[in-house]
């Protein structure tokens, strides 16, 4: 008994070290497994507000470019409005029942292997996990956790991300993943070798999931090769989006999602 | 006034965390290098203070950084490990001088201080990026990140230390 006591008393630093390491590993595993504790990410009210405050200051200095961008976007939208075959009051709702909520990215990261963004919208704004986040140039990520006022977005630049995508004008689908190397290049995998592809072809969202609508822009083919088994392509995709500079975004809400998931669950049973 | 008072140490750590979260994490040199200057925590923390307190301070600082940076407890693990092995790195860099009770890091020769700082940054970054990748096939990526980020972190850390050094030449 005395020996055990002496061991503990003589190794308090080592024991404390392992105690802290175990806590840290536990927190890390919890977060990896998606049961993310609200206090350990930036969708938390305190951290979200602090990021929001500093983001507000830095955005102030880019007001001119923001203004130019909005004017340009307004012009493009007015041109599209003039060419619409259906009445303007259906603008906010697409045919497939996707509605859009406007927000802003207040914390961005793209240098890590698993990148997360913080969004200025939360449960109060009807934002919930598994909603898609896009901007006018394409897909940005998927919401993994939503606090009261802020949400955490899993960027497409994240090793856990896998988004359904296809080659525009064809029905060859694949999964969009990221190898963690370049922040403007992602990989499209599992596209069958029957697909006719060439460098410069456009990649769009596949619409096979209830998160993103069909035909959202993603990027263009930078280069491609066949896998070792020669049955699938491994395609490098240059993103339209500049992931290093994201400001205004839209959260996509699929109003039919519950209905789709219900029917899918029933067929699985 | 003694700069080793807990209140001053805490204030310096707090300032480091703020600088890391709101300045350094937003810097992206060459598009992929984000310096981590908070490693100078190991340099600034008083040398012969209780090791339990050092470990606890490292753990708490890492945890705050992880909360703000969404980094899956990586900073917590790295900083706790670095705090644990700090006496060994110091013994390796400063030799027998480190054993003396009167040892003060800012009174040692500049080359020793810089060696200690760069070695700490290098080991910290190697642990950080290895844990982040967690994949042996990404070894080249890890080395590239460690090399470039450690240089950026070291240069910025030396600048920060020079800027806030009270030493008059």
Coordinates of C-alpha atoms in Angstrom, one line a residue:
Chain A
X1 CA 0.0 0.0 0.0
X2 CA 2.8 2.3 1.0
X3 CA 4.6 1.5 -2.3
X4 CA 1.5 2.3 -4.4
X5 CA 1.1 5.6 -2.4
X6 CA 4.8 6.4 -3.0
X7 CA 4.5 5.7 -6.7
X8 CA 1.6 8.1 -7.0
X9 CA 3.3 10.8 -4.9
X10 CA 6.5 10.4 -6.8
X11 CA 5.0 10.6 -10.2
X12 CA 2.4 13.4 -9.9
X13 CA 3.7 15.3 -12.9
X14 CA 3.6 12.3 -15.1
X15 CA 0.2 11.3 -13.9
X16 CA -1.2 14.8 -14.4
X17 CA 0.3 14.9 -17.9
X18 CA -1.5 11.6 -18.9
X19 CA -4.7 12.8 -17.2
X20 CA -4.7 16.0 -19.4
X21 CA -3.7 14.0 -22.5
X22 CA -6.6 11.6 -22.0
X23 CA -9.0 14.5 -21.5
X24 CA -7.7 16.1 -24.7
X25 CA -8.0 12.8 -26.7
X26 CA -11.5 12.3 -25.4
X27 CA -12.5 15.7 -26.5
X28 CA -10.9 15.2 -29.9
X29 CA -12.7 11.8 -30.4
X30 CA -16.0 13.3 -29.3
X31 CA -15.6 16.0 -31.9
X32 CA -14.5 13.6 -34.6
X33 CA -17.6 11.4 -34.0
X34 CA -19.8 14.4 -34.6
X35 CA -21.3 14.4 -31.1
X36 CA -19.7 17.8 -30.9
X37 CA -20.1 19.5 -27.6
X38 CA -21.5 23.0 -28.0
X39 CA -18.8 24.5 -25.9
X40 CA -15.9 23.1 -28.0
X41 CA -16.5 24.9 -31.3
X42 CA -17.0 28.4 -32.7
X43 CA -20.8 28.0 -33.0
X44 CA -20.8 28.8 -29.3
X45 CA -22.2 32.2 -28.4
X46 CA -19.1 33.7 -26.8
X47 CA -16.6 32.5 -29.5
X48 CA -19.0 33.2 -32.3
X49 CA -19.7 36.8 -31.1
X50 CA -16.0 37.5 -30.7
X51 CA -15.3 36.2 -34.2
X52 CA -18.2 38.3 -35.4
X53 CA -16.9 41.4 -33.8
X54 CA -13.4 41.1 -35.3
X55 CA -14.9 40.1 -38.7
X56 CA -17.1 43.2 -38.6
X57 CA -14.0 45.3 -38.2
X58 CA -12.1 43.6 -41.0
X59 CA -15.1 43.7 -43.4
X60 CA -15.4 47.4 -42.9
X61 CA -12.1 47.8 -44.8
X62 CA -13.4 45.9 -47.8
X63 CA -16.7 47.8 -48.2
X64 CA -15.7 49.3 -51.5
X65 CA -15.0 45.9 -53.2
X66 CA -18.2 44.5 -51.5
X67 CA -20.2 47.3 -53.0
X68 CA -18.7 46.7 -56.5
X69 CA -19.5 43.0 -56.2
X70 CA -23.1 43.7 -55.1
X71 CA -23.6 46.1 -58.0
X72 CA -22.3 43.5 -60.4
X73 CA -24.4 40.8 -59.0
X74 CA -27.4 43.0 -59.1
X75 CA -26.8 43.7 -62.8
X76 CA -26.5 39.9 -63.5
X77 CA -29.7 39.2 -61.6
X78 CA -31.7 41.9 -63.4
X79 CA -30.6 40.5 -66.7
X80 CA -31.7 37.0 -65.6
X81 CA -35.0 38.5 -64.3
X82 CA -35.7 40.0 -67.7
X83 CA -35.3 36.6 -69.3
X84 CA -37.4 34.6 -66.9
X85 CA -40.2 32.7 -68.4
X86 CA -42.2 32.6 -65.1
X87 CA -43.4 35.4 -62.9
X88 CA -40.8 37.1 -60.6
X89 CA -42.7 36.2 -57.4
X90 CA -41.4 32.6 -57.7
X91 CA -37.8 33.8 -57.5
X92 CA -37.2 32.9 -53.9
X93 CA -38.4 29.3 -54.3
X94 CA -37.0 27.0 -56.9
X95 CA -39.0 24.3 -58.5
X96 CA -37.6 21.7 -56.2
X97 CA -38.7 23.5 -53.0
X98 CA -35.3 24.7 -52.0
X99 CA -35.3 28.0 -50.1
X100 CA -32.3 30.3 -49.4
X101 CA -31.3 32.1 -46.2
X102 CA -28.6 34.8 -46.5
X103 CA -25.8 34.9 -44.1
X104 CA -22.1 35.6 -43.7
X105 CA -19.0 33.5 -42.9
X106 CA -17.3 35.1 -39.9
X107 CA -14.5 32.7 -39.5
X108 CA -12.8 30.9 -42.3
X109 CA -10.0 28.4 -42.4
X110 CA -8.4 26.5 -45.3
X111 CA -4.9 25.6 -44.3
X112 CA -5.8 22.7 -42.0
X113 CA -6.6 19.2 -43.2
X114 CA -10.1 19.4 -41.7
X115 CA -11.4 22.9 -42.2
X116 CA -14.5 24.4 -40.5
X117 CA -16.2 27.7 -41.0
X118 CA -18.3 29.7 -38.7
X119 CA -21.6 31.1 -40.0
X120 CA -23.5 34.1 -38.7
X121 CA -26.8 32.2 -38.6
X122 CA -28.1 29.8 -36.0
X123 CA -31.2 27.9 -34.8
X124 CA -32.9 31.3 -34.3
X125 CA -32.7 31.8 -38.1
X126 CA -34.1 28.4 -38.8
X127 CA -30.7 27.0 -39.7
X128 CA -30.1 23.3 -38.6
X129 CA -27.5 20.6 -39.2
X130 CA -27.2 19.0 -42.7
X131 CA -28.2 22.1 -44.6
X132 CA -26.0 23.1 -47.5
X133 CA -24.0 26.3 -47.7
X134 CA -23.3 27.9 -51.1
X135 CA -22.5 31.3 -52.6
X136 CA -23.0 32.6 -56.1
X137 CA -19.8 30.7 -57.3
X138 CA -20.7 27.3 -55.9
X139 CA -20.8 24.9 -53.0
X140 CA -19.0 25.8 -49.8
X141 CA -19.9 23.1 -47.3
X142 CA -22.5 21.5 -45.0
X143 CA -23.7 22.7 -41.6
X144 CA -22.6 20.2 -38.9
X145 CA -23.7 22.0 -35.7
X146 CA -26.0 24.9 -35.1
X147 CA -26.0 27.0 -32.0
X148 CA -28.6 29.6 -31.1
X149 CA -27.0 32.4 -33.1
X150 CA -24.1 30.8 -35.0
X151 CA -23.4 27.6 -36.9
X152 CA -20.4 25.5 -37.7
X153 CA -19.9 24.6 -41.4
X154 CA -17.8 21.6 -42.5
X155 CA -16.0 23.1 -45.5
X156 CA -15.6 21.1 -48.8
X157 CA -11.9 21.5 -47.8
X158 CA -12.3 18.8 -45.1
X159 CA -11.1 15.2 -45.3
X160 CA -14.5 14.1 -43.9
X161 CA -16.5 15.8 -46.7
X162 CA -18.0 13.8 -49.5
X163 CA -20.5 15.6 -51.8
X164 CA -22.4 14.1 -54.7
X165 CA -21.3 15.7 -58.0
X166 CA -21.4 15.0 -61.7
X167 CA -20.0 16.1 -65.0
X168 CA -22.3 18.8 -66.5
X169 CA -24.4 17.5 -69.3
X170 CA -24.0 13.9 -68.4
X171 CA -25.3 11.5 -65.8
X172 CA -22.0 10.2 -64.5
X173 CA -21.9 10.8 -60.8
X174 CA -19.0 10.7 -58.3
X175 CA -18.0 11.8 -54.8
X176 CA -16.3 15.1 -54.2
X177 CA -13.5 14.7 -51.7
X178 CA -10.4 16.7 -50.7
X179 CA -6.8 15.4 -50.4
X180 CA -5.7 18.2 -48.0
X181 CA -3.1 19.7 -50.4
X182 CA -4.3 22.8 -52.4
X183 CA -7.2 25.0 -51.2
X184 CA -8.5 25.6 -54.8
X185 CA -8.3 22.0 -56.0
X186 CA -10.6 19.1 -54.9
X187 CA -11.0 15.5 -56.2
X188 CA -13.9 13.8 -57.9
X189 CA -13.7 10.1 -57.4
X190 CA -15.7 7.0 -58.4
X191 CA -16.6 8.4 -61.9
X192 CA -16.9 5.3 -64.2
X193 CA -14.4 5.0 -67.0
X194 CA -17.3 5.0 -69.5
X195 CA -17.7 8.8 -69.0
X196 CA -16.4 11.0 -71.8
X197 CA -14.5 13.7 -70.1
X198 CA -11.9 16.3 -71.0
X199 CA -9.9 19.0 -69.3
X200 CA -12.0 22.1 -68.8
X201 CA -15.4 20.3 -68.4
X202 CA -17.6 21.7 -65.8
X203 CA -18.5 19.8 -62.6
X204 CA -21.8 20.5 -60.9
X205 CA -23.7 19.1 -57.9
X206 CA -25.4 15.8 -58.6
X207 CA -28.7 16.4 -56.8
X208 CA -28.7 12.9 -55.5
X209 CA -28.8 14.1 -51.9
X210 CA -31.4 16.1 -50.1
X211 CA -28.8 18.7 -49.2
X212 CA -27.9 20.5 -52.4
X213 CA -30.1 21.0 -55.5
X214 CA -29.1 19.8 -58.9
X215 CA -26.7 21.7 -61.2
X216 CA -25.0 24.0 -58.6
X217 CA -21.6 25.0 -60.0
X218 CA -18.5 23.5 -58.4
X219 CA -15.5 23.9 -60.7
X220 CA -13.8 22.7 -63.9
X221 CA -11.7 19.6 -64.6
X222 CA -8.0 20.4 -64.1
X223 CA -6.6 17.0 -65.0
X224 CA -7.7 13.4 -64.7
X225 CA -6.3 9.8 -64.6
X226 CA -7.6 6.3 -64.3
X227 CA -7.3 4.5 -61.0
X228 CA -5.0 1.4 -60.7
X229 CA -7.9 -0.9 -61.5
X230 CA -8.6 1.2 -64.6
X231 CA -12.4 1.2 -63.9
X232 CA -12.8 4.6 -62.4
X233 CA -11.5 8.1 -63.0
X234 CA -9.7 10.2 -60.4
X235 CA -10.4 13.8 -61.4
X236 CA -8.8 16.9 -60.1
X237 CA -11.3 19.8 -60.0
X238 CA -10.3 23.4 -59.9
X239 CA -13.0 25.2 -57.8
X240 CA -14.8 28.3 -59.1
X241 CA -14.9 29.5 -55.5
X242 CA -12.0 31.2 -53.9
X243 CA -12.2 29.3 -50.6
X244 CA -9.6 31.7 -49.1
X245 CA -12.0 34.6 -49.4
X246 CA -15.6 33.9 -48.5
X247 CA -18.0 36.6 -47.3
X248 CA -21.7 36.4 -48.1
X249 CA -23.2 33.0 -48.4
X250 CA -26.6 31.3 -48.7
X251 CA -27.9 28.4 -46.6
X252 CA -30.1 26.1 -48.6
X253 CA -33.1 24.6 -46.9
X254 CA -34.8 21.7 -48.6
X255 CA -38.4 21.9 -47.5
X256 CA -39.1 18.3 -48.7
X257 CA -36.1 16.8 -46.8
X258 CA -38.1 15.3 -44.0
X259 CA -40.5 13.7 -46.6
X260 CA -37.5 12.4 -48.6
X261 CA -35.8 11.0 -45.5
X262 CA -39.0 9.3 -44.3
X263 CA -39.5 7.5 -47.6
X264 CA -35.8 6.5 -47.7
X265 CA -36.0 5.1 -44.1
X266 CA -39.1 3.2 -44.9
X267 CA -37.5 1.5 -47.9
X268 CA -34.4 0.7 -45.8
X269 CA -36.5 -1.1 -43.2
Chain B
X1 CA 8.4 44.9 -10.5
X2 CA 8.9 41.2 -10.9
X3 CA 7.6 40.0 -14.3
X4 CA 7.2 36.4 -13.0
X5 CA 4.2 37.3 -10.8
X6 CA 1.3 35.0 -11.8
X7 CA -0.9 38.0 -12.8
X8 CA 1.8 39.1 -15.4
X9 CA 2.3 35.6 -16.7
X10 CA -1.5 35.2 -17.1
X11 CA -1.8 38.5 -18.9
X12 CA 1.0 37.6 -21.3
X13 CA -0.6 34.2 -22.1
X14 CA -4.0 35.9 -22.6
X15 CA -2.3 38.4 -25.0
X16 CA -0.7 35.5 -26.9
X17 CA -4.0 33.7 -27.3
X18 CA -5.7 36.8 -28.6
X19 CA -2.8 37.4 -31.1
X20 CA -2.9 33.8 -32.2
X21 CA -6.7 33.7 -32.7
X22 CA -7.3 37.1 -34.2
X23 CA -4.1 37.9 -36.1
X24 CA -1.8 34.9 -36.8
X25 CA -4.6 32.4 -37.7
X26 CA -5.8 34.8 -40.3
X27 CA -2.4 35.1 -41.9
X28 CA -1.9 32.7 -44.8
X29 CA 1.5 33.1 -46.3
X30 CA 1.8 31.5 -49.7
X31 CA -1.8 30.3 -49.2
X32 CA -0.9 27.5 -46.8
X33 CA 1.3 28.8 -44.0
X34 CA -0.4 30.0 -40.8
X35 CA 2.2 30.9 -38.2
X36 CA 1.7 29.7 -34.6
X37 CA 3.3 32.2 -32.3
X38 CA 1.7 30.9 -29.1
X39 CA 4.6 28.5 -28.8
X40 CA 6.5 31.4 -27.2
X41 CA 4.4 30.5 -24.2
X42 CA 7.2 27.9 -23.5
X43 CA 9.7 30.7 -23.7
X44 CA 7.9 33.3 -21.6
X45 CA 6.7 31.0 -18.8
X46 CA 9.0 31.3 -15.7
X47 CA 11.6 28.5 -15.6
X48 CA 11.6 27.0 -12.2
X49 CA 7.9 27.4 -11.4
X50 CA 5.9 24.3 -10.3
X51 CA 5.6 21.8 -13.2
X52 CA 2.0 21.0 -12.3
X53 CA 1.1 24.6 -12.8
X54 CA 3.0 24.7 -16.1
X55 CA 1.1 21.6 -17.3
X56 CA -2.2 23.1 -16.2
X57 CA -1.5 26.4 -17.9
X58 CA -0.5 24.7 -21.1
X59 CA -3.6 22.5 -21.1
X60 CA -5.9 25.5 -20.4
X61 CA -4.2 27.7 -23.1
X62 CA -4.5 24.9 -25.6
X63 CA -8.1 24.3 -24.8
X64 CA -9.0 28.0 -25.3
X65 CA -7.2 28.0 -28.6
X66 CA -9.1 24.9 -29.7
X67 CA -12.4 26.4 -28.8
X68 CA -11.7 29.4 -30.9
X69 CA -10.0 27.7 -33.8
X70 CA -12.2 24.5 -34.1
X71 CA -9.0 22.4 -34.1
X72 CA -10.3 19.2 -32.4
X73 CA -8.2 19.5 -29.3
X74 CA -4.9 19.4 -31.3
X75 CA -3.5 22.6 -29.7
X76 CA -4.4 21.1 -26.3
X77 CA -2.5 17.9 -26.9
X78 CA 0.5 19.6 -28.5
X79 CA 0.9 22.3 -25.8
X80 CA 0.5 19.8 -23.0
X81 CA 3.2 17.5 -24.5
X82 CA 5.5 20.5 -25.0
X83 CA 5.0 21.7 -21.4
X84 CA 5.8 18.2 -20.2
X85 CA 9.0 17.9 -22.3
X86 CA 10.1 21.6 -21.8
X87 CA 12.6 20.9 -19.1
X88 CA 14.3 18.3 -21.3
X89 CA 14.5 20.7 -24.3
X90 CA 15.9 23.4 -21.9
X91 CA 18.5 21.0 -20.5
X92 CA 19.5 20.0 -24.0
X93 CA 19.8 23.7 -25.1
X94 CA 21.2 25.4 -22.0
X95 CA 23.2 22.5 -20.5
X96 CA 24.2 22.7 -16.9
X97 CA 23.2 26.4 -16.5
X98 CA 19.6 25.3 -16.6
X99 CA 20.0 23.4 -13.3
X100 CA 20.9 26.5 -11.4
X101 CA 18.2 28.2 -9.4
X102 CA 19.3 31.6 -10.6
X103 CA 18.8 30.6 -14.2
X104 CA 16.8 33.1 -16.2
X105 CA 16.2 32.5 -19.9
X106 CA 16.5 36.2 -20.9
X107 CA 20.0 36.3 -19.4
X108 CA 21.4 33.5 -21.6
X109 CA 23.2 34.1 -24.9
X110 CA 21.0 35.0 -27.9
X111 CA 22.1 31.9 -29.9
X112 CA 21.0 29.6 -27.0
X113 CA 17.6 31.4 -26.7
X114 CA 17.0 31.2 -30.4
X115 CA 18.0 27.5 -30.5
X116 CA 15.6 26.8 -27.7
X117 CA 12.8 28.7 -29.4
X118 CA 13.3 27.1 -32.8
X119 CA 13.7 23.6 -31.4
X120 CA 10.4 24.1 -29.4
X121 CA 8.6 25.4 -32.5
X122 CA 9.9 22.6 -34.6
X123 CA 8.9 19.8 -32.2
X124 CA 5.5 21.4 -31.6
X125 CA 4.8 21.8 -35.3
X126 CA 5.9 18.2 -36.0
X127 CA 3.6 16.8 -33.4
X128 CA 0.7 19.2 -34.5
X129 CA 0.8 18.4 -38.2
X130 CA 1.5 14.6 -37.6
X131 CA -1.6 14.5 -35.4
X132 CA -3.6 16.6 -37.9
X133 CA -2.7 14.3 -40.9
X134 CA -2.7 11.0 -38.9
X135 CA -1.7 9.3 -42.1
X136 CA 1.8 8.0 -42.9
X137 CA 1.2 8.5 -46.6
X138 CA 1.1 12.3 -46.0
X139 CA 4.7 12.3 -44.6
X140 CA 5.9 14.7 -47.4
X141 CA 2.9 17.1 -46.7
X142 CA 3.8 17.0 -43.0
X143 CA 7.4 17.8 -43.6
X144 CA 6.5 20.6 -46.0
X145 CA 4.1 22.1 -43.5
X146 CA 6.5 21.8 -40.6
X147 CA 9.3 23.4 -42.5
X148 CA 7.5 26.4 -43.8
X149 CA 5.3 27.0 -40.8
X150 CA 8.1 26.7 -38.4
X151 CA 10.2 29.3 -40.2
X152 CA 7.2 31.7 -40.3
X153 CA 6.4 31.0 -36.6
X154 CA 10.0 31.5 -35.6
X155 CA 10.4 34.8 -37.5
X156 CA 7.2 36.2 -36.1
X157 CA 8.0 35.0 -32.6
X158 CA 11.4 36.7 -32.6
X159 CA 9.7 39.9 -33.8
X160 CA 7.1 39.7 -31.1
X161 CA 9.7 39.0 -28.4
X162 CA 11.9 41.9 -29.7
X163 CA 8.9 44.2 -29.8
X164 CA 7.9 43.5 -26.2
X165 CA 11.4 43.1 -24.7
X166 CA 12.1 45.7 -22.1
X167 CA 15.9 45.3 -22.5
X168 CA 17.6 48.6 -23.3
X169 CA 20.7 48.3 -25.4

